CSV table of N, CA and C in Angstrom, one decimal:
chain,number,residue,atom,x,y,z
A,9,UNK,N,8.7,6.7,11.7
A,9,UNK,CA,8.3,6.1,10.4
A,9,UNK,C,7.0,5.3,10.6
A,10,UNK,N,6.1,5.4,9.1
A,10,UNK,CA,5.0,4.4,9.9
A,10,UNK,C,4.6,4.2,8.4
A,11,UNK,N,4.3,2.7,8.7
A,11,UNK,CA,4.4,1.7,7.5
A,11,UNK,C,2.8,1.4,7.3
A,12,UNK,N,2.0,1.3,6.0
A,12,UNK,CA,1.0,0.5,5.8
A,12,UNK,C,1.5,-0.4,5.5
A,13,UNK,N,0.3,-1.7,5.3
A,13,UNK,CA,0.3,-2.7,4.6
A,13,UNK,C,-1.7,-2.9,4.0
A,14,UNK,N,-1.2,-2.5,2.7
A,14,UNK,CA,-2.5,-2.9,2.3
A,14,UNK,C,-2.9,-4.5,2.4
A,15,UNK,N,-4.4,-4.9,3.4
A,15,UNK,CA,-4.6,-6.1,3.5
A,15,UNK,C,-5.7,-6.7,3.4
A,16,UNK,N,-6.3,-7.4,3.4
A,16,UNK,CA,-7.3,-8.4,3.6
A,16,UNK,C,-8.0,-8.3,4.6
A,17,UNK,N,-9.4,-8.5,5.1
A,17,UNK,CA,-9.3,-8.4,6.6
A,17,UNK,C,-9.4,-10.1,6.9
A,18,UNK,N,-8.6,-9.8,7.6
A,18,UNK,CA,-8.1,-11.2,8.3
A,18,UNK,C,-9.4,-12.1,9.0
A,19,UNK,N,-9.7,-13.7,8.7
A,19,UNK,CA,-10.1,-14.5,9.4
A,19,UNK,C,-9.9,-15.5,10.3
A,20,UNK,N,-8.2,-15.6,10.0
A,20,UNK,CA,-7.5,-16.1,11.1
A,20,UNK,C,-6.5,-15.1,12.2
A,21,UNK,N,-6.2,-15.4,12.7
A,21,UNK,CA,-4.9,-14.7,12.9
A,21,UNK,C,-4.1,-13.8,12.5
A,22,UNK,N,-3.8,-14.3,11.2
A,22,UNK,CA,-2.6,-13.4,10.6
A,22,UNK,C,-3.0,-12.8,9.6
A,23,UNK,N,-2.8,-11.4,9.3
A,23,UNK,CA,-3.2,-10.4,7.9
A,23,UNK,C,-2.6,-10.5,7.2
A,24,UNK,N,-3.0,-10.8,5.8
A,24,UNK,CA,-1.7,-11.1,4.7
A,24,UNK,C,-2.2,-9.8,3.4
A,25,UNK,N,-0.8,-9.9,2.9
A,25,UNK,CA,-1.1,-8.7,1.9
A,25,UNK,C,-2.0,-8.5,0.5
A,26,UNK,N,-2.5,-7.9,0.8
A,26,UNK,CA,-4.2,-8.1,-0.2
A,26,UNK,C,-3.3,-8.3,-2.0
A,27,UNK,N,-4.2,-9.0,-2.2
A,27,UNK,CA,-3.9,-9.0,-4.0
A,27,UNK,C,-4.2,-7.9,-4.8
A,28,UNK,N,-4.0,-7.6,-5.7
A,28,UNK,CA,-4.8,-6.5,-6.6
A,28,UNK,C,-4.0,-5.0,-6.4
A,29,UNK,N,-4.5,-3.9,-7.0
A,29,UNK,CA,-4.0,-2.6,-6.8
A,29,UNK,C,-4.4,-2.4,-5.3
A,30,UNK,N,-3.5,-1.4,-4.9
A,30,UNK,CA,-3.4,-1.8,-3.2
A,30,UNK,C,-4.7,-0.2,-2.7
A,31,UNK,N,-5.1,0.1,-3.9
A,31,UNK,CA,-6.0,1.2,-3.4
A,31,UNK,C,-7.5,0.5,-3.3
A,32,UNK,N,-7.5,-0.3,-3.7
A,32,UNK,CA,-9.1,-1.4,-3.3
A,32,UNK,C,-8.7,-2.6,-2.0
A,33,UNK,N,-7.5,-2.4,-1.5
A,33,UNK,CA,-7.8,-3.6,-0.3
A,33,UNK,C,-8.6,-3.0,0.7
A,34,UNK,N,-9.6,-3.6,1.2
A,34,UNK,CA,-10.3,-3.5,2.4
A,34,UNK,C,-9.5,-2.4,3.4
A,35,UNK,N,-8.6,-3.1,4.0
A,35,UNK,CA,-8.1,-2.5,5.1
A,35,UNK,C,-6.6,-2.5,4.9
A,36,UNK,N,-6.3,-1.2,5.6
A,36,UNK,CA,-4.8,-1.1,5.5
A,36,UNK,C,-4.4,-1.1,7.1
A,37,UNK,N,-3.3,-1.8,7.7
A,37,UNK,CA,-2.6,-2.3,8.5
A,37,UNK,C,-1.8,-1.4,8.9
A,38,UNK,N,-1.7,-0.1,10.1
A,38,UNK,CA,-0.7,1.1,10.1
A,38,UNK,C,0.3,0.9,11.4
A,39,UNK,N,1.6,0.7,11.0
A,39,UNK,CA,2.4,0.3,11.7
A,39,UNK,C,2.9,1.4,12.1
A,40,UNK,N,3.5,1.7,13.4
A,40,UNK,CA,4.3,2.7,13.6
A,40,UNK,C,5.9,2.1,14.0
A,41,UNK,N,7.0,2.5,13.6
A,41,UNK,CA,8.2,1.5,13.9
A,41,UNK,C,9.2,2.9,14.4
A,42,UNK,N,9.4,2.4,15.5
A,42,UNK,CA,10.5,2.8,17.0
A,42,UNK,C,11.4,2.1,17.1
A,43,UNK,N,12.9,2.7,16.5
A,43,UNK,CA,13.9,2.1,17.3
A,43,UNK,C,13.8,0.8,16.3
A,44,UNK,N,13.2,0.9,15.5
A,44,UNK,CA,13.8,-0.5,14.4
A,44,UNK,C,12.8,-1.7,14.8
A,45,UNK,N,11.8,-1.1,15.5
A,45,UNK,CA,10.3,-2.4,15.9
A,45,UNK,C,9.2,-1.7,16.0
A,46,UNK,N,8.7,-2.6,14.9
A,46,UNK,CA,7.5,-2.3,14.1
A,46,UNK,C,6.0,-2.4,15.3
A,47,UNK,N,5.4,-1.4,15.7
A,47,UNK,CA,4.1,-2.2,16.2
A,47,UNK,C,2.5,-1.8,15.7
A,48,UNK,N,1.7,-3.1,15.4
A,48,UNK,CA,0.4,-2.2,14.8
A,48,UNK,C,-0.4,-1.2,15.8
A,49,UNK,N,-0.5,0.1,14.7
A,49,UNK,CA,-0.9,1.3,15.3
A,49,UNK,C,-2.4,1.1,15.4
A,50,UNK,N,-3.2,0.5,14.1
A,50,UNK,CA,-4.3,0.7,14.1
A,50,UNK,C,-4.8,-0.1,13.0
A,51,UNK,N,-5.8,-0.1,12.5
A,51,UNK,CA,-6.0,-0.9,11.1
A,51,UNK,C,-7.6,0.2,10.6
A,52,UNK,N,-7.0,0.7,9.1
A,52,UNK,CA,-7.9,1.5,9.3
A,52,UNK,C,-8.6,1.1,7.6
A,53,UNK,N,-10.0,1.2,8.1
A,53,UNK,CA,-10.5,0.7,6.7
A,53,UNK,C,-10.7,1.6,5.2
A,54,UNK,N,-10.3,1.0,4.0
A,54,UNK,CA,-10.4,1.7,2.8
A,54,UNK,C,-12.1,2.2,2.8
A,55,UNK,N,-12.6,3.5,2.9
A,55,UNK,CA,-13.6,3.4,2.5
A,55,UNK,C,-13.7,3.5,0.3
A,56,UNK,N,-12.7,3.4,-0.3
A,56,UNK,CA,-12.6,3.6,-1.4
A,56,UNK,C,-12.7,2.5,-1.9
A,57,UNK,N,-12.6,0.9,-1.3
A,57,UNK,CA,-11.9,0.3,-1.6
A,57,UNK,C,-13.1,-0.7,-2.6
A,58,UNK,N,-13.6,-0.7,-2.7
A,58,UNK,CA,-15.0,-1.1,-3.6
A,58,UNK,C,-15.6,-0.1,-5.0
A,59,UNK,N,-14.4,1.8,-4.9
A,59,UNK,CA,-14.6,1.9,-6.6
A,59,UNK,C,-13.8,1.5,-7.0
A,60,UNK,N,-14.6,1.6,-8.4
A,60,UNK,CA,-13.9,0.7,-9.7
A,60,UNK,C,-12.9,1.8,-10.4
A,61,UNK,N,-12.0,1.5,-10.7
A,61,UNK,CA,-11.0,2.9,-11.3
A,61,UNK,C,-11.9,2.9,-12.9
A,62,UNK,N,-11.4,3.8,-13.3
A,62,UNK,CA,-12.3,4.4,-14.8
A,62,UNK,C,-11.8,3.4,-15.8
A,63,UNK,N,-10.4,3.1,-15.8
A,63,UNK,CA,-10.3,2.6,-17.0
A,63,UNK,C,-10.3,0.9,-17.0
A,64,UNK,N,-11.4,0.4,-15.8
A,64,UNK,CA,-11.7,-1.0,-15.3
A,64,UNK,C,-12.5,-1.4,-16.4
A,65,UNK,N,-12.1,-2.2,-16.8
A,65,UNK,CA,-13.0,-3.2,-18.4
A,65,UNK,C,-14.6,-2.9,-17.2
A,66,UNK,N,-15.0,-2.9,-18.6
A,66,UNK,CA,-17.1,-3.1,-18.0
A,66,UNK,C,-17.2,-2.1,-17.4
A,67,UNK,N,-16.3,-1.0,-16.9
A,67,UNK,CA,-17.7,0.3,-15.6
A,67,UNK,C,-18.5,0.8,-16.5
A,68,UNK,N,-19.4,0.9,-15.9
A,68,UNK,CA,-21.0,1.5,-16.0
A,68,UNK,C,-20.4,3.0,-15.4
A,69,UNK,N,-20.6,4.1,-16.2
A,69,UNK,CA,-20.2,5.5,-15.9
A,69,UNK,C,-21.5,6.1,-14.9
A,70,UNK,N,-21.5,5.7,-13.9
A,70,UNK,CA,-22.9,6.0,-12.7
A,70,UNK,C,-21.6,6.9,-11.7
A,71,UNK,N,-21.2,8.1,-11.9
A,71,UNK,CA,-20.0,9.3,-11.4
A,71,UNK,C,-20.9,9.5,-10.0
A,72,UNK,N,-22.2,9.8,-9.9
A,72,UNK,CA,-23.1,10.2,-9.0
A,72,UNK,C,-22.5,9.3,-7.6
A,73,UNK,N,-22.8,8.1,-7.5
A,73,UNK,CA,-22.9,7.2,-6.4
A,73,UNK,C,-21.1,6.4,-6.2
A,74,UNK,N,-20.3,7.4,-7.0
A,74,UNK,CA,-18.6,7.0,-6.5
A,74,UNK,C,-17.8,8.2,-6.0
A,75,UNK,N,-18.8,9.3,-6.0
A,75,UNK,CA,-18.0,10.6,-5.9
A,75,UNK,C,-17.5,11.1,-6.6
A,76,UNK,N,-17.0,10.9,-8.3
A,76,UNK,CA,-16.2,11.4,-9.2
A,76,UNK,C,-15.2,10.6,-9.2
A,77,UNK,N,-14.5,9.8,-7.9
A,77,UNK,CA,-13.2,9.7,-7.3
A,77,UNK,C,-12.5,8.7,-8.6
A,78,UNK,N,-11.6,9.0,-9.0
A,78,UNK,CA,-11.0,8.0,-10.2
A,78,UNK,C,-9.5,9.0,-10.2
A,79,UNK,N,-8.5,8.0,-10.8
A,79,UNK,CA,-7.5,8.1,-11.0
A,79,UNK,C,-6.9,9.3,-10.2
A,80,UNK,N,-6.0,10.0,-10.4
A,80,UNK,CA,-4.9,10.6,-9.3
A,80,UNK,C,-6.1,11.3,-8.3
A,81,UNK,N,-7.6,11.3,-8.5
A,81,UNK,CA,-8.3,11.9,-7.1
A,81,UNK,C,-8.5,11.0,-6.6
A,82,UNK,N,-8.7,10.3,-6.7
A,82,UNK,CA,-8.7,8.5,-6.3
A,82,UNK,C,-7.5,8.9,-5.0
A,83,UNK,N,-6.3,9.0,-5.9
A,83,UNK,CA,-5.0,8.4,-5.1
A,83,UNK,C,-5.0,10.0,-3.9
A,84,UNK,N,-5.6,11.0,-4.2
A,84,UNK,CA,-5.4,11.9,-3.6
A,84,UNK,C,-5.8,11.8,-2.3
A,85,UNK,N,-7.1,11.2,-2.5
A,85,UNK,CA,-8.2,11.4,-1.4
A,85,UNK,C,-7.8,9.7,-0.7
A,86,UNK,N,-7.5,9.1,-1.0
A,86,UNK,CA,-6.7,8.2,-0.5
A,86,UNK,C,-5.5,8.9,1.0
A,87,UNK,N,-4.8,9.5,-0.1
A,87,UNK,CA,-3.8,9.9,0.2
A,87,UNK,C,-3.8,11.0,2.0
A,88,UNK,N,-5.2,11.7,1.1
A,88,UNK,CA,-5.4,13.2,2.3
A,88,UNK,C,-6.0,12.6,3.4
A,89,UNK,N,-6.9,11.6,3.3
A,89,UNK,CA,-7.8,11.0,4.4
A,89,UNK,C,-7.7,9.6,5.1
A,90,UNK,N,-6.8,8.7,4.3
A,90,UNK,CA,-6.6,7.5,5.1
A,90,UNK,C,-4.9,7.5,5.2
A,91,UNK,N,-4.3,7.7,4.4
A,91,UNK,CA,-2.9,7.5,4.7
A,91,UNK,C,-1.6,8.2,4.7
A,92,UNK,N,-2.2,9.7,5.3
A,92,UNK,CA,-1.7,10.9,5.0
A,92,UNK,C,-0.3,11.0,6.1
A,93,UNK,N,-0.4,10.3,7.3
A,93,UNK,CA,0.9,10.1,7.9
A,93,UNK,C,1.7,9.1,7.9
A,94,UNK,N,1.5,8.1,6.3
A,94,UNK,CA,2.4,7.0,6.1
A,94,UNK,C,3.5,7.7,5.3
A,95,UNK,N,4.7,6.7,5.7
A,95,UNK,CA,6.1,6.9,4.7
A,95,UNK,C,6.2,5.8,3.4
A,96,UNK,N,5.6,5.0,3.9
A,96,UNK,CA,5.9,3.4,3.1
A,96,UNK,C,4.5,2.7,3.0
A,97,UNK,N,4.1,2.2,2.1
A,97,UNK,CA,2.8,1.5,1.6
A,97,UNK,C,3.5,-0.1,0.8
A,98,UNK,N,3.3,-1.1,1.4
A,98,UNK,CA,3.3,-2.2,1.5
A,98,UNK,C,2.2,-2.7,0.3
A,99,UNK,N,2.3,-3.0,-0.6
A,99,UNK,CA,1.1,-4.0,-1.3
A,99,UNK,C,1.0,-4.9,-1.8
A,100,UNK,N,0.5,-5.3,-3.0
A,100,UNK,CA,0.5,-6.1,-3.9
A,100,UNK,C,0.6,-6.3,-5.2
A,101,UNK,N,0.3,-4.5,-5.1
A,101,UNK,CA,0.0,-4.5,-6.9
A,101,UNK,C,-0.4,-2.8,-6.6
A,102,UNK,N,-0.4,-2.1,-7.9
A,102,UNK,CA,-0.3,-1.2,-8.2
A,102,UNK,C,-0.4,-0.3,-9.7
A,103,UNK,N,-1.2,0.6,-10.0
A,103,UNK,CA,-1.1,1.4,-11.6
A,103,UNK,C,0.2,2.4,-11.6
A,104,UNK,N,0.3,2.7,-12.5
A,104,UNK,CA,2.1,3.2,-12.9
A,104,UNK,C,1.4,4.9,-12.5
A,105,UNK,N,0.2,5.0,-12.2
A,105,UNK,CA,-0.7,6.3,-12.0
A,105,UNK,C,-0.5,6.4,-10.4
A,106,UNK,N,-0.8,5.5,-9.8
A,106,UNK,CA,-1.0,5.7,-8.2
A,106,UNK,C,0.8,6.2,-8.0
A,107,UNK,N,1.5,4.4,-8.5
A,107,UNK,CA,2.9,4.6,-8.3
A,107,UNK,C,3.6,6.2,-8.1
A,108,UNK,N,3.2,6.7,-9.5
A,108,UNK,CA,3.6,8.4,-10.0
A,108,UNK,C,3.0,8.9,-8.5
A,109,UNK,N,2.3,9.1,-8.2
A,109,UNK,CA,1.5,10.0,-7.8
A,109,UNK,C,1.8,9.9,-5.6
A,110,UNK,N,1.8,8.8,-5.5
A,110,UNK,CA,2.5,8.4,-4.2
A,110,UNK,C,4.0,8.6,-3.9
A,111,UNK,N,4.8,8.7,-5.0
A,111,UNK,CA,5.9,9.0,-5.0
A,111,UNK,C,6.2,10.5,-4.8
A,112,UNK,N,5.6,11.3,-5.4
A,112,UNK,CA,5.6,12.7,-5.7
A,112,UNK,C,5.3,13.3,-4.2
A,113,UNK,N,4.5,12.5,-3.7
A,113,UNK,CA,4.1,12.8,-2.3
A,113,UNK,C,5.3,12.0,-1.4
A,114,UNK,N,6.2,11.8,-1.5
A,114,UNK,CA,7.0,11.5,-0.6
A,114,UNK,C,6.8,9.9,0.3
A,115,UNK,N,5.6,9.2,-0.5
A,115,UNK,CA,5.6,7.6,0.1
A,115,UNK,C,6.4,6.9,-1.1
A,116,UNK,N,6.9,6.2,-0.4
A,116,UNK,CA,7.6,5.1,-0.8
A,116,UNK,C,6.8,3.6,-0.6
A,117,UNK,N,7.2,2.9,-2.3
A,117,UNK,CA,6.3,1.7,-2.4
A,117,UNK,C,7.0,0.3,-2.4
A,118,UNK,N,6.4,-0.7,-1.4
A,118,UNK,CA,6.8,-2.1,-1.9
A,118,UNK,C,6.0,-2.8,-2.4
A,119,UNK,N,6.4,-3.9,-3.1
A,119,UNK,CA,5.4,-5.0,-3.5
A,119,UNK,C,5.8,-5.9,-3.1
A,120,UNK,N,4.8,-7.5,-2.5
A,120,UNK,CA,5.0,-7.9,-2.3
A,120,UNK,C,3.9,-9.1,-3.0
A,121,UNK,N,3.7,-10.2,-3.0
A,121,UNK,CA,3.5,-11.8,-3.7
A,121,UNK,C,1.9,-11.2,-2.6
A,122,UNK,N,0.8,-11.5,-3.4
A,122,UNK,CA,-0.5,-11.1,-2.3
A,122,UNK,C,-0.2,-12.4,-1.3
A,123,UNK,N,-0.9,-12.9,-0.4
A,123,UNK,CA,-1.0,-13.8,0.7
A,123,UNK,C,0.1,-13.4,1.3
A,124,UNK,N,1.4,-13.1,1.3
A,124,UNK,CA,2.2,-13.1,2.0
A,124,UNK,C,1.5,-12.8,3.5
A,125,UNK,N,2.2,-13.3,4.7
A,125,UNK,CA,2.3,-12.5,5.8
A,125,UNK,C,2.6,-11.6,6.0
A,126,UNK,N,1.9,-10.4,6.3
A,126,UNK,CA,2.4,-8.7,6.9
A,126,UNK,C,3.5,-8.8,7.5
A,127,UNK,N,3.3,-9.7,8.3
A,127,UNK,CA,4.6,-9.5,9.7
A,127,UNK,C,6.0,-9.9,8.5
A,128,UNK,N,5.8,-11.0,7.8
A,128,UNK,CA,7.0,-11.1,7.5
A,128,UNK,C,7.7,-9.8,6.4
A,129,UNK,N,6.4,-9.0,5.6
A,129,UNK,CA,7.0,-8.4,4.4
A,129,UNK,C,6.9,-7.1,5.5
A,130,UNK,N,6.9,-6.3,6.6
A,130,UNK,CA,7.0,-5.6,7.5
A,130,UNK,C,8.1,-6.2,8.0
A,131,UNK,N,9.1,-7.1,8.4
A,131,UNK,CA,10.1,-7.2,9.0
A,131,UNK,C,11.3,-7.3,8.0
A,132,UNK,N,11.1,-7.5,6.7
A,132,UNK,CA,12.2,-7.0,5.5
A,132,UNK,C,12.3,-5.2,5.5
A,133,UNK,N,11.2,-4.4,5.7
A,133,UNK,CA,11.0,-3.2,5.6
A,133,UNK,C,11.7,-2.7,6.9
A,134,UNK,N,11.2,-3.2,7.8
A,134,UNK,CA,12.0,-2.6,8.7
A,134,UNK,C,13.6,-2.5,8.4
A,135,UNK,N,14.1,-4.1,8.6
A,135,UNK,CA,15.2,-3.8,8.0
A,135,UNK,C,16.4,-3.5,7.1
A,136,UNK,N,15.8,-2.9,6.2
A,136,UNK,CA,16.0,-2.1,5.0
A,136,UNK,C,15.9,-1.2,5.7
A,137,UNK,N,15.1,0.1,6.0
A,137,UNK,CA,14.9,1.3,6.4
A,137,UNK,C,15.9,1.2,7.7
A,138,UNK,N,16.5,0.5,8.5
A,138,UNK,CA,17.5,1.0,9.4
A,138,UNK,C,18.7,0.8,9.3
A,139,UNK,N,19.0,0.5,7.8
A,139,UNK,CA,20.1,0.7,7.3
A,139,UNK,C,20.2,1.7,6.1
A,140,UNK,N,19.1,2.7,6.3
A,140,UNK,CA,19.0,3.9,5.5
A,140,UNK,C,18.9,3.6,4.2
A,141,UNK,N,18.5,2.7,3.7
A,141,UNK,CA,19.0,2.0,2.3
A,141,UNK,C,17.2,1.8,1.9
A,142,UNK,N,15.8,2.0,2.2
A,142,UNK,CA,14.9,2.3,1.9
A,142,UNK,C,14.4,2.9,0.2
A,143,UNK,N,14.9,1.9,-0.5
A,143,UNK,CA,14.0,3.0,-1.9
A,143,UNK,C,13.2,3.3,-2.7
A,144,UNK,N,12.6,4.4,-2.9
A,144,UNK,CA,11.5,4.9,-3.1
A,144,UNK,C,10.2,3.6,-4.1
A,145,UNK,N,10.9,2.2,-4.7
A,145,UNK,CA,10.0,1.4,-5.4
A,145,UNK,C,10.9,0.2,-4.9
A,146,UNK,N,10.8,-1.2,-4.1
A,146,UNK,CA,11.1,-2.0,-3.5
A,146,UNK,C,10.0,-3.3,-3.4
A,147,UNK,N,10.8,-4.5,-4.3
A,147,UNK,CA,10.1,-6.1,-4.3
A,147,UNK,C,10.3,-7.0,-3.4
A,148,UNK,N,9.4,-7.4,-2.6
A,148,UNK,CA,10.1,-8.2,-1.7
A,148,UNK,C,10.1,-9.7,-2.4
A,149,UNK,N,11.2,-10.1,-2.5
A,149,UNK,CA,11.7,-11.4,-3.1
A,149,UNK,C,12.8,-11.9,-2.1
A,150,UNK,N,13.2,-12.9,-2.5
A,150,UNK,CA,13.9,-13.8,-1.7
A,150,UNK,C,14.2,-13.5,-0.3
A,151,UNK,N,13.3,-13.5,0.4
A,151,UNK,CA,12.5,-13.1,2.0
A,151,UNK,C,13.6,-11.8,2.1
A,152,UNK,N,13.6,-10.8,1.3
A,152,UNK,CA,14.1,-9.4,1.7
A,152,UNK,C,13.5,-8.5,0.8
A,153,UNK,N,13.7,-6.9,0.6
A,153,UNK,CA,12.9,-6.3,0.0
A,153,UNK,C,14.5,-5.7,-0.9
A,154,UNK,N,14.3,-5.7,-2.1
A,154,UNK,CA,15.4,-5.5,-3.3
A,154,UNK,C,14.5,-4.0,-4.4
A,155,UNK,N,15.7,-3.3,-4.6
A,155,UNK,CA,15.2,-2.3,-5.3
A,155,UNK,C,15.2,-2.8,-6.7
A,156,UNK,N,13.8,-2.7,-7.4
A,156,UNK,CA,13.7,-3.1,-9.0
A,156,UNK,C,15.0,-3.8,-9.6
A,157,UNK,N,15.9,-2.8,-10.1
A,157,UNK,CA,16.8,-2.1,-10.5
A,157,UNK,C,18.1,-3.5,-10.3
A,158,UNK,N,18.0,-3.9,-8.7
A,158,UNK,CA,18.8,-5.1,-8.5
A,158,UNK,C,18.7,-6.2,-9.0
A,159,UNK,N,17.5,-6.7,-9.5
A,159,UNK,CA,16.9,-7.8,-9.9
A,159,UNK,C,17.7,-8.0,-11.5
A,160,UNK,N,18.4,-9.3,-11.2
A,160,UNK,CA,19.0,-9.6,-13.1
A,160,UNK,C,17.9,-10.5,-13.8
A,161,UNK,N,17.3,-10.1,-14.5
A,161,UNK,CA,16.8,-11.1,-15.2
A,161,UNK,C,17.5,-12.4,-16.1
């Protein structure tokens, strides 16, 4: 299994989980987890992560100098070239467009409070997924990761 976490790039120590839709964080954080322990694989940078999606208040329609790339090609080319051997995508935030569309491809999404610590919203993931209980849309709240659905308002 192998986990992103869309992040920030870190200037201390610790990577915490980027704010915003998780298809503009800088860098994503690629965990590989063995045996129920998580370790970072690599950290690989969004080159996307500076277009503006189409239907962003104020874009200036300049298609030439973003590649076209918007909405589900956005998420595709995302998908085909940085994060094509993830199961689980970690973030902060998300369009109900990417959501659709990451699902359909077989990743599974959490969200998590931005700033959090990776390590910590990676160590709820872990343990959720080794009790086979992993679902496909997952919040991490009260230091665990809960499916939507559980939450009573």
């Amino acid at each position: 299994m192998k986990i992103a976490v869309a992040s920030e790039k870190a200037s201390d120590p610790v990577f915490r989980v980027a704010g915003g839709h998780f298809a503009h964080a800088p860098i994503f954080l690629i965990y590989k987890v063995d045996n129920g322990v998580p370790k970072l694989e690599e950290i690989r940078e969004n080159p996307l992560a500076a277009i503006p999606d189409e239907d962003a208040g104020g874009h200036v329609h300049h298609h030439h100098h973003h590649k076209g790339l918007h909405g589900p090609s956005k998420y595709k080319y995302l998908k085909d070239n940085v994060l094509s051997d993830v199961d689980l995508i970690i973030a902060g935030g998300a369009c109900m467009t990417s959501i659709a569309y990451f699902l359909s491809e077989g990743v599974s999404l959490s969200f998590a409070d931005p700033g959090i610590p990776a390590d910590e919203v990676l160590k709820a993931a872990v343990e959720k997924a080794s009790e086979g209980k992993l679902p496909e849309i997952s919040v991490y709240a009260w230091g665990k990761l809960v499916d939507p659905d559980e939450i009573e308002e």
